[in-house]
CSV table of C-alpha atoms and ligand atoms in Angstrom, one decimal:
chain,number,residue,atom,x,y,z
A,1,MET,CA,71.0,-70.7,204.6
A,2,THR,CA,69.3,-69.0,201.7
A,3,THR,CA,71.1,-69.1,198.4
A,4,LEU,CA,70.9,-66.2,196.1
A,5,GLY,CA,71.6,-67.0,192.4
A,6,LEU,CA,72.9,-64.2,190.2
A,7,ILE,CA,72.8,-64.1,186.5
A,8,GLY,CA,75.0,-61.2,185.7
A,9,ALA,CA,78.1,-60.2,187.7
A,10,GLY,CA,78.7,-56.6,186.6
A,11,HIS,CA,78.1,-53.4,188.5
A,12,ILE,CA,74.8,-54.5,190.0
A,13,GLY,CA,75.4,-58.2,190.2
A,14,SER,CA,78.7,-58.0,192.0
A,15,GLN,CA,77.2,-55.4,194.5
A,16,ILE,CA,74.2,-57.5,195.3
A,17,ALA,CA,76.6,-60.4,195.8
A,18,ARG,CA,78.6,-58.4,198.3
A,19,LEU,CA,75.5,-57.3,200.1
A,20,ALA,CA,74.1,-60.8,200.2
A,21,VAL,CA,77.3,-62.3,201.6
A,22,SER,CA,77.5,-59.6,204.2
A,23,ARG,CA,74.0,-60.5,205.4
A,24,GLY,CA,74.7,-64.2,205.7
A,25,PHE,CA,73.4,-65.5,202.4
A,26,ALA,CA,75.2,-68.0,200.2
A,27,VAL,CA,75.8,-66.7,196.6
A,28,VAL,CA,76.2,-68.5,193.3
A,29,ILE,CA,77.1,-66.0,190.7
A,30,SER,CA,77.5,-66.2,186.9
A,31,ASN,CA,78.3,-64.1,183.8
A,32,SER,CA,78.4,-64.7,180.1
A,33,ARG,CA,82.1,-65.5,179.8
A,34,GLY,CA,82.3,-68.5,182.3
A,35,PRO,CA,82.9,-69.1,186.0
A,36,GLU,CA,86.7,-69.0,185.6
A,37,THR,CA,86.5,-65.3,184.8
A,38,LEU,CA,84.9,-64.6,188.2
A,39,ALA,CA,87.8,-66.0,190.3
A,40,THR,CA,88.8,-62.6,191.7
A,41,LEU,CA,85.3,-61.6,192.7
A,42,VAL,CA,84.6,-65.0,194.3
A,43,ALA,CA,87.9,-64.8,196.2
A,44,GLU,CA,86.8,-61.4,197.5
A,45,LEU,CA,83.3,-62.6,198.4
A,46,GLY,CA,84.7,-65.5,200.5
A,47,PRO,CA,83.7,-69.1,201.3
A,48,SER,CA,79.9,-68.6,201.0
A,49,ALA,CA,80.2,-67.6,197.3
A,50,ARG,CA,81.0,-69.6,194.3
A,51,ALA,CA,81.0,-69.0,190.5
A,52,ALA,CA,78.9,-71.0,188.1
A,53,THR,CA,77.3,-71.0,184.7
A,54,ALA,CA,74.1,-69.2,184.4
A,55,VAL,CA,72.2,-72.5,184.3
A,56,ASP,CA,73.9,-73.6,187.6
A,57,ALA,CA,73.2,-70.3,189.3
A,58,ALA,CA,69.6,-70.5,188.2
A,59,LYS,CA,69.4,-74.1,189.6
A,60,ALA,CA,71.2,-73.3,192.9
A,61,GLY,CA,69.3,-70.1,193.8
A,62,ASP,CA,66.4,-70.1,196.2
A,63,ILE,CA,65.9,-66.6,194.8
A,64,VAL,CA,67.6,-65.7,191.5
A,65,VAL,CA,68.5,-62.2,190.4
A,66,VAL,CA,68.7,-61.4,186.6
A,67,THR,CA,71.0,-58.5,186.1
A,68,VAL,CA,72.2,-58.5,182.5
A,69,PRO,CA,72.0,-55.9,179.8
A,70,LEU,CA,68.3,-56.0,178.8
A,71,LYS,CA,69.2,-56.9,175.2
A,72,ASN,CA,70.4,-60.3,176.5
A,73,TYR,CA,67.3,-61.2,178.6
A,74,ARG,CA,66.3,-64.0,176.2
A,75,ASP,CA,69.5,-65.9,177.1
A,76,VAL,CA,68.3,-66.3,180.7
A,77,PRO,CA,67.7,-70.1,181.1
A,78,VAL,CA,64.0,-70.9,181.5
A,79,ALA,CA,63.6,-74.5,182.8
A,80,PRO,CA,65.8,-74.1,185.9
A,81,LEU,CA,63.9,-71.0,187.0
A,82,ALA,CA,60.5,-72.7,186.9
A,83,GLY,CA,58.5,-71.9,190.0
A,84,LYS,CA,61.2,-69.6,191.4
A,85,ILE,CA,61.2,-66.0,192.5
A,86,VAL,CA,63.3,-64.1,189.9
A,87,ILE,CA,64.3,-60.5,190.7
A,88,ASP,CA,64.6,-58.3,187.6
A,89,THR,CA,67.0,-55.3,187.9
A,90,ASN,CA,67.0,-54.4,184.2
A,91,ASN,CA,66.4,-51.1,182.6
A,92,TYR,CA,65.9,-50.1,178.9
A,93,TYR,CA,68.6,-48.0,177.3
A,94,PRO,CA,68.0,-48.1,173.5
A,95,GLN,CA,71.6,-46.9,172.8
A,96,ARG,CA,72.8,-50.0,174.6
A,97,ASP,CA,70.0,-52.5,174.1
A,98,GLY,CA,68.9,-51.5,170.5
A,99,HIS,CA,65.3,-50.5,170.0
A,100,ILE,CA,62.6,-52.8,171.4
A,101,PRO,CA,59.3,-51.7,169.7
A,102,GLU,CA,57.0,-52.8,172.5
A,103,LEU,CA,59.0,-50.7,175.0
A,104,ASP,CA,59.3,-47.8,172.6
A,105,ASN,CA,55.5,-47.7,172.2
A,106,GLU,CA,55.1,-48.4,176.0
A,107,SER,CA,52.7,-51.4,175.5
A,108,THR,CA,54.8,-53.4,178.0
A,109,THR,CA,57.6,-53.0,180.5
A,110,THR,CA,61.0,-54.5,180.9
A,111,ALA,CA,59.9,-56.8,183.7
A,112,GLU,CA,56.9,-58.0,181.8
A,113,LEU,CA,59.2,-59.0,178.9
A,114,LEU,CA,61.3,-61.1,181.4
A,115,GLN,CA,58.0,-62.6,182.8
A,116,ALA,CA,56.9,-63.5,179.3
A,117,HIS,CA,60.3,-65.2,178.8
A,118,LEU,CA,60.0,-67.0,182.1
A,119,PRO,CA,56.3,-67.9,182.1
A,120,THR,CA,56.4,-70.2,185.2
A,121,SER,CA,58.7,-68.0,187.3
A,122,LYS,CA,57.5,-65.3,189.7
A,123,VAL,CA,59.2,-62.1,188.5
A,124,VAL,CA,59.6,-59.2,190.9
A,125,LYS,CA,61.1,-55.9,189.7
A,126,ALA,CA,63.6,-54.5,192.2
A,127,PHE,CA,67.0,-52.8,192.5
A,128,ASN,CA,66.6,-51.0,189.1
A,129,HIS,CA,66.6,-47.4,190.4
A,130,ILE,CA,69.6,-47.4,192.8
A,131,TYR,CA,73.2,-46.8,191.6
A,132,ALA,CA,75.2,-50.0,192.1
A,133,ALA,CA,77.7,-48.4,194.5
A,134,GLN,CA,75.0,-47.3,196.8
A,135,LEU,CA,73.8,-50.8,197.4
A,136,THR,CA,76.6,-51.3,199.9
A,137,THR,CA,76.6,-47.8,201.4
A,138,ASP,CA,72.9,-46.8,201.8
A,139,GLY,CA,71.4,-49.7,203.7
A,140,GLN,CA,70.3,-49.0,207.3
A,141,PRO,CA,68.8,-51.2,210.1
A,142,THR,CA,65.0,-51.8,210.2
A,143,GLY,CA,63.2,-48.9,211.7
A,144,SER,CA,65.9,-46.3,211.0
A,145,LYS,CA,64.6,-42.8,210.7
A,146,ASN,CA,64.5,-41.7,207.0
A,147,ARG,CA,65.6,-45.1,205.9
A,148,ARG,CA,66.1,-45.4,202.1
A,149,ALA,CA,63.3,-47.2,200.3
A,150,LEU,CA,63.3,-49.2,197.0
A,151,VAL,CA,60.4,-49.9,194.7
A,152,ILE,CA,59.2,-53.4,193.8
A,153,ALA,CA,56.5,-54.4,191.3
A,154,GLY,CA,55.2,-57.9,190.7
A,155,ASP,CA,52.1,-60.0,190.0
A,156,ASP,CA,52.6,-62.6,192.8
A,157,PRO,CA,51.9,-61.4,196.3
A,158,GLY,CA,53.9,-64.1,198.0
A,159,ALA,CA,57.0,-63.4,195.9
A,160,LYS,CA,56.7,-59.7,196.6
A,161,ALA,CA,56.5,-60.5,200.4
A,162,THR,CA,59.7,-62.6,200.1
A,163,VAL,CA,61.5,-59.8,198.2
A,164,THR,CA,60.3,-57.2,200.7
A,165,ASP,CA,61.8,-59.3,203.5
A,166,LEU,CA,65.0,-59.6,201.4
A,167,LEU,CA,65.2,-55.9,200.9
A,168,ASP,CA,64.7,-55.4,204.7
A,169,GLN,CA,67.6,-57.7,205.4
A,170,PHE,CA,69.7,-55.7,202.9
A,171,GLY,CA,68.9,-52.5,204.7
A,172,PHE,CA,66.0,-50.9,202.7
A,173,ASP,CA,62.3,-50.2,203.1
A,174,THR,CA,60.1,-51.3,200.3
A,175,VAL,CA,57.4,-49.4,198.3
A,176,ASP,CA,55.1,-51.7,196.3
A,177,ALA,CA,54.2,-50.1,193.0
A,178,GLY,CA,51.6,-52.8,192.2
A,179,PRO,CA,51.7,-55.3,189.4
A,180,LEU,CA,54.6,-55.7,186.9
A,181,LYS,CA,52.8,-53.5,184.4
A,182,GLU,CA,53.2,-50.5,186.9
A,183,GLY,CA,56.9,-50.9,186.8
A,184,TRP,CA,57.1,-48.1,184.2
A,185,ARG,CA,56.6,-45.7,187.2
A,186,ILE,CA,60.2,-46.2,188.2
A,187,GLN,CA,61.8,-46.5,184.8
A,188,ARG,CA,64.6,-44.3,183.4
A,189,ASP,CA,63.6,-40.5,183.5
A,190,THR,CA,60.9,-40.8,186.1
A,191,PRO,CA,61.3,-38.8,189.4
A,192,GLY,CA,62.2,-41.7,191.6
A,193,TYR,CA,64.8,-43.2,189.3
A,194,GLY,CA,68.2,-42.6,190.9
A,195,PRO,CA,68.0,-40.3,193.9
A,196,ARG,CA,67.9,-41.4,197.5
A,197,ARG,CA,64.3,-41.5,198.6
A,198,THR,CA,62.4,-42.5,201.7
A,199,ALA,CA,59.2,-44.6,201.3
A,200,GLU,CA,57.0,-41.5,201.6
A,201,GLU,CA,59.0,-39.6,199.0
A,202,LEU,CA,59.0,-42.6,196.6
A,203,ARG,CA,55.2,-43.0,196.9
A,204,ARG,CA,55.0,-39.4,195.8
A,205,ASP,CA,57.4,-40.0,192.9
A,206,LEU,CA,55.5,-43.0,191.7
A,207,ALA,CA,52.2,-41.0,191.7
A,208,ALA,CA,53.9,-38.2,189.8
A,209,ALA,CA,55.6,-40.4,187.1
A,210,LYS,CA,54.7,-39.8,183.5
A,211,ARG,CA,54.8,-42.0,180.5
A,212,TYR,CA,57.5,-41.1,177.9
A,213,ALA,CA,54.8,-40.1,175.5
A,214,ASP,CA,53.5,-37.5,178.1
A,215,GLN,CA,56.8,-36.1,179.1
B,1,NAP,N1,74.9,-50.0,186.9
B,1,NAP,C1,73.9,-49.6,187.7
B,1,NAP,O1,74.1,-48.7,188.6
B,1,NAP,C2,72.5,-50.1,187.5
B,1,NAP,C3,71.5,-49.8,188.5
B,1,NAP,C4,70.3,-50.3,188.4
B,1,NAP,C5,69.9,-51.2,187.4
B,1,NAP,N2,70.9,-51.5,186.4
B,1,NAP,C6,70.5,-52.4,185.3
B,1,NAP,O2,70.9,-53.7,185.7
B,1,NAP,C7,71.3,-54.4,184.5
B,1,NAP,C8,72.8,-54.8,184.7
B,1,NAP,O3,73.5,-53.6,184.8
B,1,NAP,P1,75.1,-53.5,185.1
B,1,NAP,O4,75.4,-52.1,185.2
B,1,NAP,O5,75.4,-54.4,186.3
B,1,NAP,O6,75.7,-54.2,183.8
B,1,NAP,P2,77.2,-54.6,183.5
B,1,NAP,O7,78.1,-54.0,184.5
B,1,NAP,O8,77.4,-54.4,182.1
B,1,NAP,O9,77.1,-56.2,183.8
B,1,NAP,C9,76.3,-57.0,183.0
B,1,NAP,C10,76.6,-58.5,183.5
B,1,NAP,O10,75.7,-59.3,182.8
B,1,NAP,C11,76.5,-60.4,182.3
B,1,NAP,N3,75.9,-61.0,181.1
B,1,NAP,C12,75.7,-60.4,179.9
B,1,NAP,N4,75.0,-61.2,179.1
B,1,NAP,C13,74.8,-62.3,179.8
B,1,NAP,C14,74.2,-63.6,179.5
B,1,NAP,N5,73.7,-63.8,178.3
B,1,NAP,N6,74.2,-64.5,180.4
B,1,NAP,C15,74.8,-64.3,181.7
B,1,NAP,N7,75.3,-63.2,182.0
B,1,NAP,C16,75.4,-62.2,181.1
B,1,NAP,C17,77.9,-59.8,182.0
B,1,NAP,O11,78.8,-60.8,181.9
B,1,NAP,P3,80.1,-60.7,180.9
B,1,NAP,O12,80.9,-59.5,181.5
B,1,NAP,O13,80.8,-62.0,181.1
B,1,NAP,O14,79.6,-60.4,179.6
B,1,NAP,C18,78.1,-58.9,183.2
B,1,NAP,O15,78.5,-59.7,184.3
B,1,NAP,C19,71.1,-53.5,183.3
B,1,NAP,O16,69.8,-53.8,182.8
B,1,NAP,C20,71.1,-52.1,184.0
B,1,NAP,O17,70.4,-51.1,183.2
B,1,NAP,C21,72.1,-51.0,186.5
């Protein structure tokens, strides 16, 4: 059984946990306040889920999802994630995260920041442009007509193939935006950020995306 580790148990983390459990994964989930604060969620998720510290969730996960407010990304434990696929759901909201100059000047992207923090992990951007609630309502079986698609970006082809397979099991097609540095094409205020899109529509949205400086 594949184990999904989760660092972050809020809107997105708890929903990815529900989805993963419903698709037969084991889940180890963590937050900033400690495992005991996740007792209600873990009871809901059932016997294939447990709460842990962030370090233990990182150690336990075959794949680990980082889904914390971006301002806290430097807290993500580095050593236990060495060599692992790490999914980054994070978005940049300066009013929440404070100003990050290299994002303000668009010289990097959120996922590249996480990749720099986790130099030996294989970071794949995913789940950043779907509202949390829709994760458990919008999935459809493989091959469904007009199936919803989600964007990934990443620098490691093998990691992207694994995440594409994960998304398929979760009920979504995948559109590959390219390397991490192309992740800006699905950041806040781009056409594909938020609405339900098929793969074809998302490809169009990615091509039409504009940098903040050009909007
Ligand atoms: N909400 C959405 O629909 C949505 C959609 C796509 C992407 N996103 C992005 O995904 C990320 C998470 O969003 P969210 O809405 O799920 O946030 P949220 O509801 O505020 O949840 C954040 C979670 O991260 C945990 N956390 C914070 N600092 C941590 C740390 N240092 N170590 C371990 N866990 C920590 C929090 O734990 P405590 O509560 O214990 O502090 C909480 O469980 C954000 O970057 C957001 O922009 C959100």
